[in-house]
XYZ file of C-alpha atoms in Angstrom:
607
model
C 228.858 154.672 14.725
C 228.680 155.398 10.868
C 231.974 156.510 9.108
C 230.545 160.148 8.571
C 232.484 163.468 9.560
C 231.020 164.597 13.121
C 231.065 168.049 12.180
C 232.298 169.024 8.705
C 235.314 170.907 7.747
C 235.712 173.856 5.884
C 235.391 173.025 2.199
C 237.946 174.576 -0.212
C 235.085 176.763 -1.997
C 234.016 177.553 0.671
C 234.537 181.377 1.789
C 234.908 182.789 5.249
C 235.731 185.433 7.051
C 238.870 183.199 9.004
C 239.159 179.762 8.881
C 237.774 177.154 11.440
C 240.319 176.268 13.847
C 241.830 172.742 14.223
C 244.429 170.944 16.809
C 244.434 168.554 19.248
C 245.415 170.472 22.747
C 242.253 172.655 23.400
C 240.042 174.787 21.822
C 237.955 177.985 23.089
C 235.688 180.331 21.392
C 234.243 183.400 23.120
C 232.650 186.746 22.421
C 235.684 188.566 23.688
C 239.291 187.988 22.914
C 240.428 188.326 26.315
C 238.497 185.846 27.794
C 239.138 183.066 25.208
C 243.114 183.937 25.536
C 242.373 183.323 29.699
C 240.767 180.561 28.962
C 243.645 179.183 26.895
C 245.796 180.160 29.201
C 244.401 177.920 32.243
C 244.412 174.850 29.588
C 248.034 175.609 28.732
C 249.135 175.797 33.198
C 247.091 172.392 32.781
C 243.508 173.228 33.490
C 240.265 171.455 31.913
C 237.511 172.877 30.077
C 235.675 173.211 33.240
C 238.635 175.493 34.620
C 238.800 177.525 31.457
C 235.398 178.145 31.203
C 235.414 179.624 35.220
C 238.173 181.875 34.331
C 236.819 183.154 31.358
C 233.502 183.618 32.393
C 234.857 186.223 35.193
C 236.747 187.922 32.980
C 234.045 188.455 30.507
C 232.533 190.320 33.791
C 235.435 192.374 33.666
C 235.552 193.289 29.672
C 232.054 193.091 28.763
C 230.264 195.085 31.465
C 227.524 196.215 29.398
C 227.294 192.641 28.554
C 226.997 190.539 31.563
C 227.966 191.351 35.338
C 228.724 188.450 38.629
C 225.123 189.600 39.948
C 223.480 188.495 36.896
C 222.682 184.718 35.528
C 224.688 182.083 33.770
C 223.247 178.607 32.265
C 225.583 176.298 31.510
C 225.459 172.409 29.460
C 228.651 170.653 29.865
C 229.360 167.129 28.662
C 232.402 165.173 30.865
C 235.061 163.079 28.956
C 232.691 160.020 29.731
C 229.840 161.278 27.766
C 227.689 162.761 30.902
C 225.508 165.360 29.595
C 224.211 168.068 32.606
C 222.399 171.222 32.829
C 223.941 173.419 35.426
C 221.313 176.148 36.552
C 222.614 179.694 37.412
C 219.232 181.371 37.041
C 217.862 182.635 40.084
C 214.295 183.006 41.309
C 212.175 185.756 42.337
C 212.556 186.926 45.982
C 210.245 186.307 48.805
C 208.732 189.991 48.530
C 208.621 189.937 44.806
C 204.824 189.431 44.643
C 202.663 190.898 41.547
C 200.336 192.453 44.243
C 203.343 194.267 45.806
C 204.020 195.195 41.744
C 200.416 196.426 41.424
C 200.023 198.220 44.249
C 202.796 200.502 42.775
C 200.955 201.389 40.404
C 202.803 199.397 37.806
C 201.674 196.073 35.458
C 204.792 195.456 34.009
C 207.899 194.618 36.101
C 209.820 197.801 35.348
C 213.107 196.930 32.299
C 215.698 198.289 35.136
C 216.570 198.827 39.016
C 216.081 196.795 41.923
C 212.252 195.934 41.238
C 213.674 193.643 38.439
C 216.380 192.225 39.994
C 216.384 188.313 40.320
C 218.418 186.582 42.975
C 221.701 186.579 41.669
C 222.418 183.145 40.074
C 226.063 182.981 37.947
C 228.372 183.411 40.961
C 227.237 180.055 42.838
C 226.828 178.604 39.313
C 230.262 179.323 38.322
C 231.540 178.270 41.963
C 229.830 174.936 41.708
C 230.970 174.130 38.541
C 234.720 174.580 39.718
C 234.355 172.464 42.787
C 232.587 169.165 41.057
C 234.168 169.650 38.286
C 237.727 171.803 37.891
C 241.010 170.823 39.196
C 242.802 174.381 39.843
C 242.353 176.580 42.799
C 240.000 179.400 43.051
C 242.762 182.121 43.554
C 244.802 180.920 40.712
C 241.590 181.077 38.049
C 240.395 185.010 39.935
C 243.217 186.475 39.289
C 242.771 187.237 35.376
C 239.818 188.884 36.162
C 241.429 190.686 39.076
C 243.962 191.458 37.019
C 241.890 193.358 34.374
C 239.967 194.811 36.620
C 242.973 196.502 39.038
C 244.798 197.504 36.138
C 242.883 198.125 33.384
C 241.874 196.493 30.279
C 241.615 198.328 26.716
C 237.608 198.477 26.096
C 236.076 197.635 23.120
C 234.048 200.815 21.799
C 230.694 199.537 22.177
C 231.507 199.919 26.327
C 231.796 203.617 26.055
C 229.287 203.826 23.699
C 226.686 202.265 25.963
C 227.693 204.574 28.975
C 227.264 207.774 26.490
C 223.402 206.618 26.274
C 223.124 206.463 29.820
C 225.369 209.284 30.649
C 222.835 212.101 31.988
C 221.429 208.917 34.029
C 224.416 207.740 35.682
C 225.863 211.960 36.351
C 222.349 212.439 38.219
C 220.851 209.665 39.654
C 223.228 206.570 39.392
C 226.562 207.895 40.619
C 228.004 205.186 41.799
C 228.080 203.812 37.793
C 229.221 207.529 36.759
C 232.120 206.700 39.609
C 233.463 203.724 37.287
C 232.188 204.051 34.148
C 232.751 207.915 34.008
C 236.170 208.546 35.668
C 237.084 212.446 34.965
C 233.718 212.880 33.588
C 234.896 210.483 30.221
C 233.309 207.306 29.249
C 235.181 204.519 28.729
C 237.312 204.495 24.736
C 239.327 201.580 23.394
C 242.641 203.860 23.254
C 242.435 204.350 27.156
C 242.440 201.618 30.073
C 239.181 200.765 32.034
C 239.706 199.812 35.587
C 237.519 198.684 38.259
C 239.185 199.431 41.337
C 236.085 198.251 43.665
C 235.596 194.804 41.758
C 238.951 193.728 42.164
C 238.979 194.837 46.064
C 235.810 192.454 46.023
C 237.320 189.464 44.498
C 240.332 189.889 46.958
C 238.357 190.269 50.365
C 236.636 187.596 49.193
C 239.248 185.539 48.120
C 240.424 186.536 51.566
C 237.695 185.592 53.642
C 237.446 182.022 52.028
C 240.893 180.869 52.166
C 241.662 177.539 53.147
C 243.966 174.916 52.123
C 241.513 172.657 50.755
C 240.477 173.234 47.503
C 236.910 172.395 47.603
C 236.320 173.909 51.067
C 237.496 176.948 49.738
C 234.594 177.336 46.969
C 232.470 176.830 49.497
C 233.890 179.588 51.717
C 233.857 181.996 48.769
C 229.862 180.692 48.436
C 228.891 180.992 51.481
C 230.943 184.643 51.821
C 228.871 185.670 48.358
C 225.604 184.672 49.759
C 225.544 185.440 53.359
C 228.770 187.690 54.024
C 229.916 191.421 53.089
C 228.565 190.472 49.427
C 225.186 189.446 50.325
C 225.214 192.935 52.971
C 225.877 195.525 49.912
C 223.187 193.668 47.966
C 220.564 193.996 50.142
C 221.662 197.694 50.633
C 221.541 198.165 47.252
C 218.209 196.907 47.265
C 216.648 198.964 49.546
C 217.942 202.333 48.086
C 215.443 203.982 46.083
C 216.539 204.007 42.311
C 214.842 205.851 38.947
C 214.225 203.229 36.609
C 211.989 202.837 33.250
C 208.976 203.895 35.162
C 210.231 206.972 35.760
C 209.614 206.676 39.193
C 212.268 205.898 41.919
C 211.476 202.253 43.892
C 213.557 199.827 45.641
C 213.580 196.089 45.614
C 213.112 193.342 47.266
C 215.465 191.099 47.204
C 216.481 190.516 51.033
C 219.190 188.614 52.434
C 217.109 185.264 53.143
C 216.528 185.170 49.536
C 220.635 185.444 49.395
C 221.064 182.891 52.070
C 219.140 180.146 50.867
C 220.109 180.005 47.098
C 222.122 177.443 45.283
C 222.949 176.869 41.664
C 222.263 172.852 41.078
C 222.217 170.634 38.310
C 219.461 169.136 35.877
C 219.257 166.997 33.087
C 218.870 168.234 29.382
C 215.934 168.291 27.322
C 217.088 166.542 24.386
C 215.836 165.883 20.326
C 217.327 163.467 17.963
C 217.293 164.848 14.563
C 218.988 163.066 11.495
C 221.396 161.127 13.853
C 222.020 164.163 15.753
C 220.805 164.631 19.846
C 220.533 168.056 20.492
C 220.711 169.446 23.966
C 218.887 171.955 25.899
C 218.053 173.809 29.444
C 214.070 172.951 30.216
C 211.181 174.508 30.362
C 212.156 177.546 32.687
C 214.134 178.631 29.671
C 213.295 179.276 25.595
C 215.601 176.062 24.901
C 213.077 173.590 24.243
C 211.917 176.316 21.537
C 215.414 175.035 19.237
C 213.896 171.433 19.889
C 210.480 172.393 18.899
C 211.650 173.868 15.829
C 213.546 170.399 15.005
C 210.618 168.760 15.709
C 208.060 170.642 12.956
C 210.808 169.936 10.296
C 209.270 167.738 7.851
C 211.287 164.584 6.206
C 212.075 166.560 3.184
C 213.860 169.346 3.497
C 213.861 172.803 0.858
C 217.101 173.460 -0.560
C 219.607 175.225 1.917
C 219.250 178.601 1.550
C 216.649 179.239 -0.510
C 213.470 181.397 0.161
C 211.270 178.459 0.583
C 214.060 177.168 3.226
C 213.382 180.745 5.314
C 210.362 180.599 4.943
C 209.844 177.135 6.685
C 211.813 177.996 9.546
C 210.439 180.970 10.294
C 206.992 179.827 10.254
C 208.056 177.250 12.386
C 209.613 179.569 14.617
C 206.533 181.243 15.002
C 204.899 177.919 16.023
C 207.166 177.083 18.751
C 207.781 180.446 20.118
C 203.856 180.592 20.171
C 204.129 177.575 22.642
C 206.711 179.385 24.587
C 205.013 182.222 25.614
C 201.688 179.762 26.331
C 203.744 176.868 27.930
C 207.500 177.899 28.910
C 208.011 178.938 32.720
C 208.632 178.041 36.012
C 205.439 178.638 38.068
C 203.354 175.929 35.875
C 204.600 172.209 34.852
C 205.496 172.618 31.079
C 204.395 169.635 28.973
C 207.689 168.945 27.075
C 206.868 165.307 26.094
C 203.665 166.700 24.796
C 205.197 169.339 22.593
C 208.450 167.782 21.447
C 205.771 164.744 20.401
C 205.547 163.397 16.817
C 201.677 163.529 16.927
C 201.387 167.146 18.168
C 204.082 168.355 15.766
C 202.264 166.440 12.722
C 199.167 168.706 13.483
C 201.390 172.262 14.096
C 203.404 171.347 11.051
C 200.136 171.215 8.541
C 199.638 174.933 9.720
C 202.747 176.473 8.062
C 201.252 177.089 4.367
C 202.322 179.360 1.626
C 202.225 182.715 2.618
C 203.391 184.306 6.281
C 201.206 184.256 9.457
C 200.668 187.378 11.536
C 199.296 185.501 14.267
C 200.328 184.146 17.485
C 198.803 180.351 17.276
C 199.857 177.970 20.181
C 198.920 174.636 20.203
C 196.834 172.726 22.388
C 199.321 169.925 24.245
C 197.139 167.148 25.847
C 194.190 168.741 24.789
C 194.756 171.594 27.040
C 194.101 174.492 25.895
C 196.484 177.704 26.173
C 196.851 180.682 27.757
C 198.296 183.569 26.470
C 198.771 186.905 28.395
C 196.490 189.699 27.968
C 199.260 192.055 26.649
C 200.685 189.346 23.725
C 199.722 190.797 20.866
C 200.579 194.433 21.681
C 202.746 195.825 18.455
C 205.957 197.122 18.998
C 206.354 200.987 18.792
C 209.326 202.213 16.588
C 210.507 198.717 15.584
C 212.242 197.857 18.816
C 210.055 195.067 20.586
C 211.713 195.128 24.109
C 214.268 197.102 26.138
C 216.430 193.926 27.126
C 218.480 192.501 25.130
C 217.877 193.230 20.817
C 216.123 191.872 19.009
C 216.388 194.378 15.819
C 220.333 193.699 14.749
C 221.978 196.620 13.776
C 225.403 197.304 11.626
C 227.047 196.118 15.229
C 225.457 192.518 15.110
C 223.234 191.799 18.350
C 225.285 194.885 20.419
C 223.301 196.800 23.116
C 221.996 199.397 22.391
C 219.473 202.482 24.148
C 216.517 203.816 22.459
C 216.098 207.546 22.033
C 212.570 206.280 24.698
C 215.836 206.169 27.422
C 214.791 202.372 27.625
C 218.471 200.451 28.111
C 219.408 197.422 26.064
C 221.507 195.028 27.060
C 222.786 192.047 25.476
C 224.827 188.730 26.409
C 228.055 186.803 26.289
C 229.017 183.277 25.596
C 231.772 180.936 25.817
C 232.414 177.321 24.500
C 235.443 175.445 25.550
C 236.751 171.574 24.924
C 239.678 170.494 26.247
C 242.052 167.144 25.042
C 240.589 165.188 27.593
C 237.340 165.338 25.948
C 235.316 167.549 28.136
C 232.850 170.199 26.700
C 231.329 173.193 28.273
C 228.991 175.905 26.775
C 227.756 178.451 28.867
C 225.824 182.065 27.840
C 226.290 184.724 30.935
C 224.107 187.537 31.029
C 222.467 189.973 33.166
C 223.972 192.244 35.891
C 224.880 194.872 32.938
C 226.165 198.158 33.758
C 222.715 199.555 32.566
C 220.589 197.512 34.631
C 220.951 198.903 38.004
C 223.092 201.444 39.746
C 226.524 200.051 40.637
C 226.757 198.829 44.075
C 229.572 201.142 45.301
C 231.146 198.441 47.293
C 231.749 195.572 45.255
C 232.002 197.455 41.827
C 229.271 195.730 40.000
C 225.023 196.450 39.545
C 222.371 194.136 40.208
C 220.251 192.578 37.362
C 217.287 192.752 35.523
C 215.617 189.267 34.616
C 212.187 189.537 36.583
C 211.471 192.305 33.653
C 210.494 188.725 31.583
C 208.124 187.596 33.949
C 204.027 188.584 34.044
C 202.176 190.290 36.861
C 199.108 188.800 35.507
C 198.398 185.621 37.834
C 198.005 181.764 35.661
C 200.676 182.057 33.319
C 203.479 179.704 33.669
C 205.908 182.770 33.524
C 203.851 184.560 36.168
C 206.060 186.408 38.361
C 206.177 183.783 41.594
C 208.718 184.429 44.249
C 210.700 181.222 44.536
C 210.507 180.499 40.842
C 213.031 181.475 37.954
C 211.784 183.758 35.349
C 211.798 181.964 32.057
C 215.236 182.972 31.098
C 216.213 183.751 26.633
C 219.854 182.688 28.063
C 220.124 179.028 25.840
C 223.942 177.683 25.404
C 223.736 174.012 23.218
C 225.621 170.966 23.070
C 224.504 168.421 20.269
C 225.587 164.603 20.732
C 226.492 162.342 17.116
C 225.337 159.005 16.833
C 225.272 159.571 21.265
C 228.774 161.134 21.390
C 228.984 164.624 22.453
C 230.647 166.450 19.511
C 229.610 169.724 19.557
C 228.799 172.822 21.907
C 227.584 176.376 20.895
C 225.507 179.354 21.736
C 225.532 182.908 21.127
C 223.931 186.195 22.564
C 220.579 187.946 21.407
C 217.930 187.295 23.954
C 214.716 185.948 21.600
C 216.695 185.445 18.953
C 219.454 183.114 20.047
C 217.099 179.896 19.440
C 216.608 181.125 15.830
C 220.035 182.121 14.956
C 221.073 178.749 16.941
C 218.979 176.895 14.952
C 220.627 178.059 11.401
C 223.707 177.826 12.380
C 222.727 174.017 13.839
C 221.351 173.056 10.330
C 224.112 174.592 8.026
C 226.021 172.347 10.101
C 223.909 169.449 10.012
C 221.815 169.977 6.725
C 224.195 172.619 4.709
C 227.463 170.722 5.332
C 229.020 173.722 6.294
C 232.238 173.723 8.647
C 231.545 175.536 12.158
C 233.313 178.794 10.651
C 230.940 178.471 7.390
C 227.703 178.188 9.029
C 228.740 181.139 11.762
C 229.049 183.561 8.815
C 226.423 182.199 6.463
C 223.870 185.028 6.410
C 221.228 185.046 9.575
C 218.140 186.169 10.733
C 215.380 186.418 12.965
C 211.590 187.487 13.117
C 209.899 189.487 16.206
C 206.359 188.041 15.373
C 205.781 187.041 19.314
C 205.982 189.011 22.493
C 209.312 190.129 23.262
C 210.646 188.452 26.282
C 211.898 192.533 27.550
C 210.192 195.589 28.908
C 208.192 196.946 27.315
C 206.951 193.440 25.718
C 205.904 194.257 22.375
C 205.770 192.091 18.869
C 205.858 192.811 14.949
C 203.499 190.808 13.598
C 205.118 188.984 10.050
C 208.222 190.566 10.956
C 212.032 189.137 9.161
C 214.866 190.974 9.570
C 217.180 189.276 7.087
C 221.556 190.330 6.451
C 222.233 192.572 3.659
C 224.070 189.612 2.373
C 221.223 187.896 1.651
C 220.379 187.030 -1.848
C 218.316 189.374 -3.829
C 216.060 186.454 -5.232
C 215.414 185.076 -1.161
C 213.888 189.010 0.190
C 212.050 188.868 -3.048
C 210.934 185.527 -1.943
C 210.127 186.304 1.226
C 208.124 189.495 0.576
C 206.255 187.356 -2.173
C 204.951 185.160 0.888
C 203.737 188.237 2.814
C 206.798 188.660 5.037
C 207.506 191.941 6.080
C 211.008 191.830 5.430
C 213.694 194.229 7.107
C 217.207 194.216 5.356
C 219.633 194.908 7.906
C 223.434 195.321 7.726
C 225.791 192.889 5.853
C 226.910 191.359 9.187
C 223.977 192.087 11.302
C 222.308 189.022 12.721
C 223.892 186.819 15.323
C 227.162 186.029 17.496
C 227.794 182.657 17.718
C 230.301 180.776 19.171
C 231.203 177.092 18.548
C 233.731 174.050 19.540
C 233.687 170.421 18.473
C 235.543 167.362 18.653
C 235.804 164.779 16.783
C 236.003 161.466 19.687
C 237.641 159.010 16.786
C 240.491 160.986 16.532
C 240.691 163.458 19.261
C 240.697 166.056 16.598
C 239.026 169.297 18.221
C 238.200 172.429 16.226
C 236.495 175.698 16.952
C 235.084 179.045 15.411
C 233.955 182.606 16.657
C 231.989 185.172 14.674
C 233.671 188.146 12.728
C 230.074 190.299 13.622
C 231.002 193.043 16.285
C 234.204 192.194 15.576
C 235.163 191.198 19.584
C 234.689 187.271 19.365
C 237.511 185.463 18.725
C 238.099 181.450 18.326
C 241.689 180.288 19.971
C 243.397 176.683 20.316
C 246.010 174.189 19.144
C-alpha cells in the first residue's frame, strides 16, 4: 500500500455546508435522520454494520413512505471486516403471468407507471432478512421494533410526505381508499407539526414477529421469511393483486403476481462488477442493473484528465455518460447475457472514447461489443413532453433536490432512499431501497403498505435484454457503491434519483478521487445530470443534448457548456443529487462519514 490518504479530509479552505464526520466507534449516513439515529443506536446496544443497516432500512419504510415501502426492492454491496466484497440481490422478477402478450392484449405497449400490472415480486424484505441471518448478530425483534415503534406511535413527517399525498389526494379519496385510510386520517394529509402513524404496518410487523418466533436466532429469520412469502403476507398480496385498480392508463386492471411467484422467491448473493481506476476498485451490482454504467464511464476516461470543474471537465463526462447509458439501454438486462468484459474492455472503450468531440451529441450511439451489433427499442428516441422524461423516479431536480414529485399529467413520481453504514470492526454496507411508494399502488389494507412499481422499466417489445420476461428482474436504476484502495475496502456510497444516480455517483466518486475533496466537499460540490437517453420510467421519454446543471454553477462553465451545443437547464442552487457516504481508513481504524444538506432530511451520524 502507498502512504496516500484513502479518502481525503476536509481541507481548511475548503467550504461546506457541515463538516465531514470523523471517530472511531461507527459511522452512518442516511437520507433520513431517523433512520441513521436507529442505526446508531443498534451500533451503540453492540450491533454491526450489518445490524444497523436492517434496522434502518425498516425504518426508512416507516418515515419515507413516498420514498420506499417493504414490498418494494433493495440492492445492497457490503464488504466484511476481512475484505469480502458481495452483491446482495433484493430485486425481484416478473411473475409467472406477467407476459407482454397478456400486456398487449390489454390494449397497452407500455407496462402502465402504477398499480398491480407493474408490480415486481417483492424483493427488499427477504433481502433485508438474509442479510441479518448470514451476517448480523442481534435478534429480529430487537432490530423491528424502531420501525414498529414509529409506525404505532407516530413519527413527525418531513413535508415532502404530505406534499406527495396532496398530488394524489382526489386519487386516493375515490379510488385508492385504503391509502386515503393512512395517509389521509380526518380527511388531512400528513404535515411535519403533526404525528404520522401506521396503525396496520405495525400490527404486520407484530403478527409476524409473532408467527416466527423461536429461540434460535437464525431459525427465526427464516420463520419471518417463510411467513412473508407464503403466510398471511403473501395472502393480502395476492388479494391485492387481483383487485382491479385505476392506474396511469386510466383504465382499472389487476395484476399478476400470484402466490407461487411469492413462494418460490429468494434474495441471494452475487459478486460485484468491479473497475480499477487510478488505484481505486470500484464496485457495482451487474448487468440486471445501470451499475456497470458508473464503470463504463471510468472506463472512457482518458489518461489526462481536464481541470476539475471546468466546462471542458462537464463536458467530458457527460458525453461519456451518453456513451455508456447508450450501452445500457442496448445491453443492460436480465432476459439477454450482457457482455460486461466486452464493454468495460480497454479496446472497445479506445474506439467509444474517440467519439466524444467538441461540441454535444443529440444522439443515442451504442457500441458494437464483440462485433455484435445493438438493439435499441423502437420507442428510444421518443422526446420527452414538458421536460419530465419519466413518471418514476426524477430525473429533472427541482429546488427540493431529487424529491418526488407528480406532474400536473397525474403521472406519480417517486424517488429512493439510501443508507451507508461502517462499523469499528471494519464492516461496510451500502444499500439504496426503493419501490413500494405510497403512490405506486393502493395500500394493502391489511399490512399497511402498497405494492410496487418496477416492471414499468421493462419493454413489451420481445429481443431486448430488458424485455419484460417473467422470471427475470427488470433492469433496476437502484445502484449503491463501495470502492476498494490499493484492494482495501475504504469507501461505500449511493444516493437516490433513478437515471441519474450513476451520474451524480460518478462526480461525487471523482471529486473524491480526482478533486481531492473530503466526502462532505464532493457531496456539496455542485451536480448534475443530462436526460439525453430513454428514461428508465413510464412514460419513457428522452431530451436529446439535455444538462441540467445547480444554480451554483459557475457562470463561465453554462457559458461553456451552451458554447458546445448543450442545452443547458439551470436548476436550483441545491438541486441535483442526495448522496450519502462512509469510509474508513483500515491503517488507523479512523472512520468518517457525510450526508447531503439538499432536501434537507439526510443526515451523517457517528463517533
Amino acid at each position: 500500500m502507498g502512504d496516500h490518504a484513502f479518502v481525503p479530509a476536509d481541507r481548511p479552505s475548503e467550504f461546506t455546508t457541515r463538516p465531514t464526520l470523523t471517530g472511531t466507534f461507527g459511522m452512518v449516513s442516511s437520507t433520513h435522520w431517523l433512520a441513521s439515529q436507529t442505526a446508531m443506536a443498534v451500533l451503540e446496544d453492540g450491533g454491526n454494520a450489518f445490524d444497523a443497516a436492517v434496522a434502518a432500512g425498516f425504518v426508512l419504510h416507516v418515515v419515507e413512505p413516498h420514498l420506499n415501502g417493504p414490498a418494494g426492492e433493495v440492492p445492497v454491496l457490503f464488504a466484511t471486516a476481512r475484505g469480502d466484497v458481495r452483491v446482495l440481490c433484493g430485486q425481484g422478477p416478473a411473475p409467472d403471468g406477467a407476459t407482454p402478450d397478456h400486456y398487449r392484449s390489454l390494449g397497452l405497449d407500455l407496462v402502465p407507471g402504477t398499480g398491480p400490472l407493474a408490480a415486481a415480486v417483492p424483493g427488499a424484505f427477504d433481502a433485508w432478512m438474509l442479510l441479518l441471518r448470514d451476517h448480523g448478530t442481534r435478534p429480529l425483534p430487537r432490530l423491528l421494533r424502531y420501525a414498529v415503534e414509529y409506525a404505532e406511535h407516530g413519527h413527525a413527517p418531513v413535508a415532502r410526505v404530505g406534499e406527495t399525498v396532496e398530488t394524489v389526494r382526489e386519487l386516493f379519496e375515490t379510488e385508492w381508499t385504503s391509502s386515503a385510510e393512512v395517509y389521509l386520517p380526518q380527511g388531512r394529509s400528513p404535515s411535519p407539526g403533526a404525528l404520522l402513524r401506521n396503525p396496520a404496518l405495525a400490527r404486520t410487523w407484530r403478527r409476524l414477529l409473532a408467527e416466527a418466533a423461536h429461540p434460535d436466532r437464525e431459525r427465526e429469520i427464516d420463520n419471518a421469511r417463510a411467513v412473508w412469502r407464503e403466510g398471511f403476507v403473501a395472502e393480502a398480496l395476492v388479494r391485492q393483486a387481483a383487485r382491479p385498480t385505476l392506474d396511469t392508463s386510466g383504465a382499472r386492471h389487476t395484476g399478476t403476481l400470484a402466490a407461487a411467484d411469492l413462494a418460490r422467491y429468494r434474495a441471494g448473493y452475487e459478486a460485484p462488477l468491479t473497475y480499477d481506476w487510478r488505484g481505486w476498485t470500484v464496485c457495482k451490482a451487474g448487468g440486471w442493473s445501470q451499475g456497470p454504467a458508473l464503470l463504463q464511464q471510468l472506463a472512457l476516461l482518458p489518461d489526462e484528465l481536464p481541470p476539475y470543474g471546468s466546462a471542458d471537465y462537464v463536458h467530458l463526462l457527460v458525453e461519456n455518460c451518453k456513451l455508456a447509458m447508450a450501452d445500457r439501454e442496448a445491453w443492460y438486462g436480465d432476459a439477454a447475457e450482457v457482455p460486461l468484459a466486452a464493454l468495460l474492455s480497454e479496446p472497445y472503450n479506445a474506439a467509444r472514447r474517440a467519439l466524444v468531440g467538441e461540441k454535444a451529441s443529440c444522439e443515442l450511439r451504442p457500441g458494437s461489443p464483440g462485433g455484435r451489433a445493438p438493439v435499441l427499442p423502437a420507442r428510444a428516441g421518443e422526446r420527452a413532453e414538458g421536460g419530465a422524461p419519466g413518471s418514476g423516479e426524477p430525473t429533472v431536480g427541482g429546488s427540493r433536490g431529487g424529491e418526488p414529485s407528480v406532474g400536473a399529467d397525474g403521472l406519480t413520481r417517486g424517488d429512493t432512499c439510501h443508507l451507508d453504514v461502517a462499523d469499528r470492526w471494519g464492516n461496510l454496507v451500502s444499500a439504496t431501497p426503493s419501490g413500494g411508494w405510497l403512490q405506486s399502488n393502493p395500500v394493502v389494507p391489511e399490512l399497511g403498505f402498497p405494492l410496487g412499481t418496477r416492471l414499468q422499466m421493462t419493454w413489451l417489445e420481445p429481443g431486448l435484454p430488458n424485455s419484460l420476461t417473467p422470471g427475470r428482474r427488470p433492469r433496476t436504476t437502484l445502484s449503491p457503491s463501495l470502492a476498494l484502495r490499493d484492494g482495501v475496502p475504504v469507501m461505500a456510497f449511493g444516493t437516490p434519483g433513478g437515471d441519474q444516480q450513476d451520474q451524480w455517483q460518478l462526480h461525487f466518486f471523482l471529486s473524491v478521487a480526482y478533486g481531492g475533496l473530503g466526502l462532505q466537499g464532493a457531496i456539496d460540490a455542485p451536480n448534475w445530470h443530462n436526460d439525453a437517453f430513454p428514461s428508465s420510467f413510464h412514460p419513457r421519454g428522452t431530451r436529446p443534448g439535455s444538462v441540467t446543471v445547480e444554480g451554483r454553477t459557475a457562470p463561465e462553465v453554462v457559458d461553456g457548456l451552451r458554447r458546445r451545443g448543450h442545452d443547458v437547464t439551470v436548476g436550483g442552487d441545491w438541486s441535483e443529487g442526495r448522496l450519502c457516504a462512509v469510509a474508513r481508513d483500515p491503517r488507523t481504524g479512523l472512520l468518517s462519514a457525510a450526508a447531503n444538506p439538499r432536501g434537507m432530511q439526510g443526515y451523517a451520524v457517528g463517533r
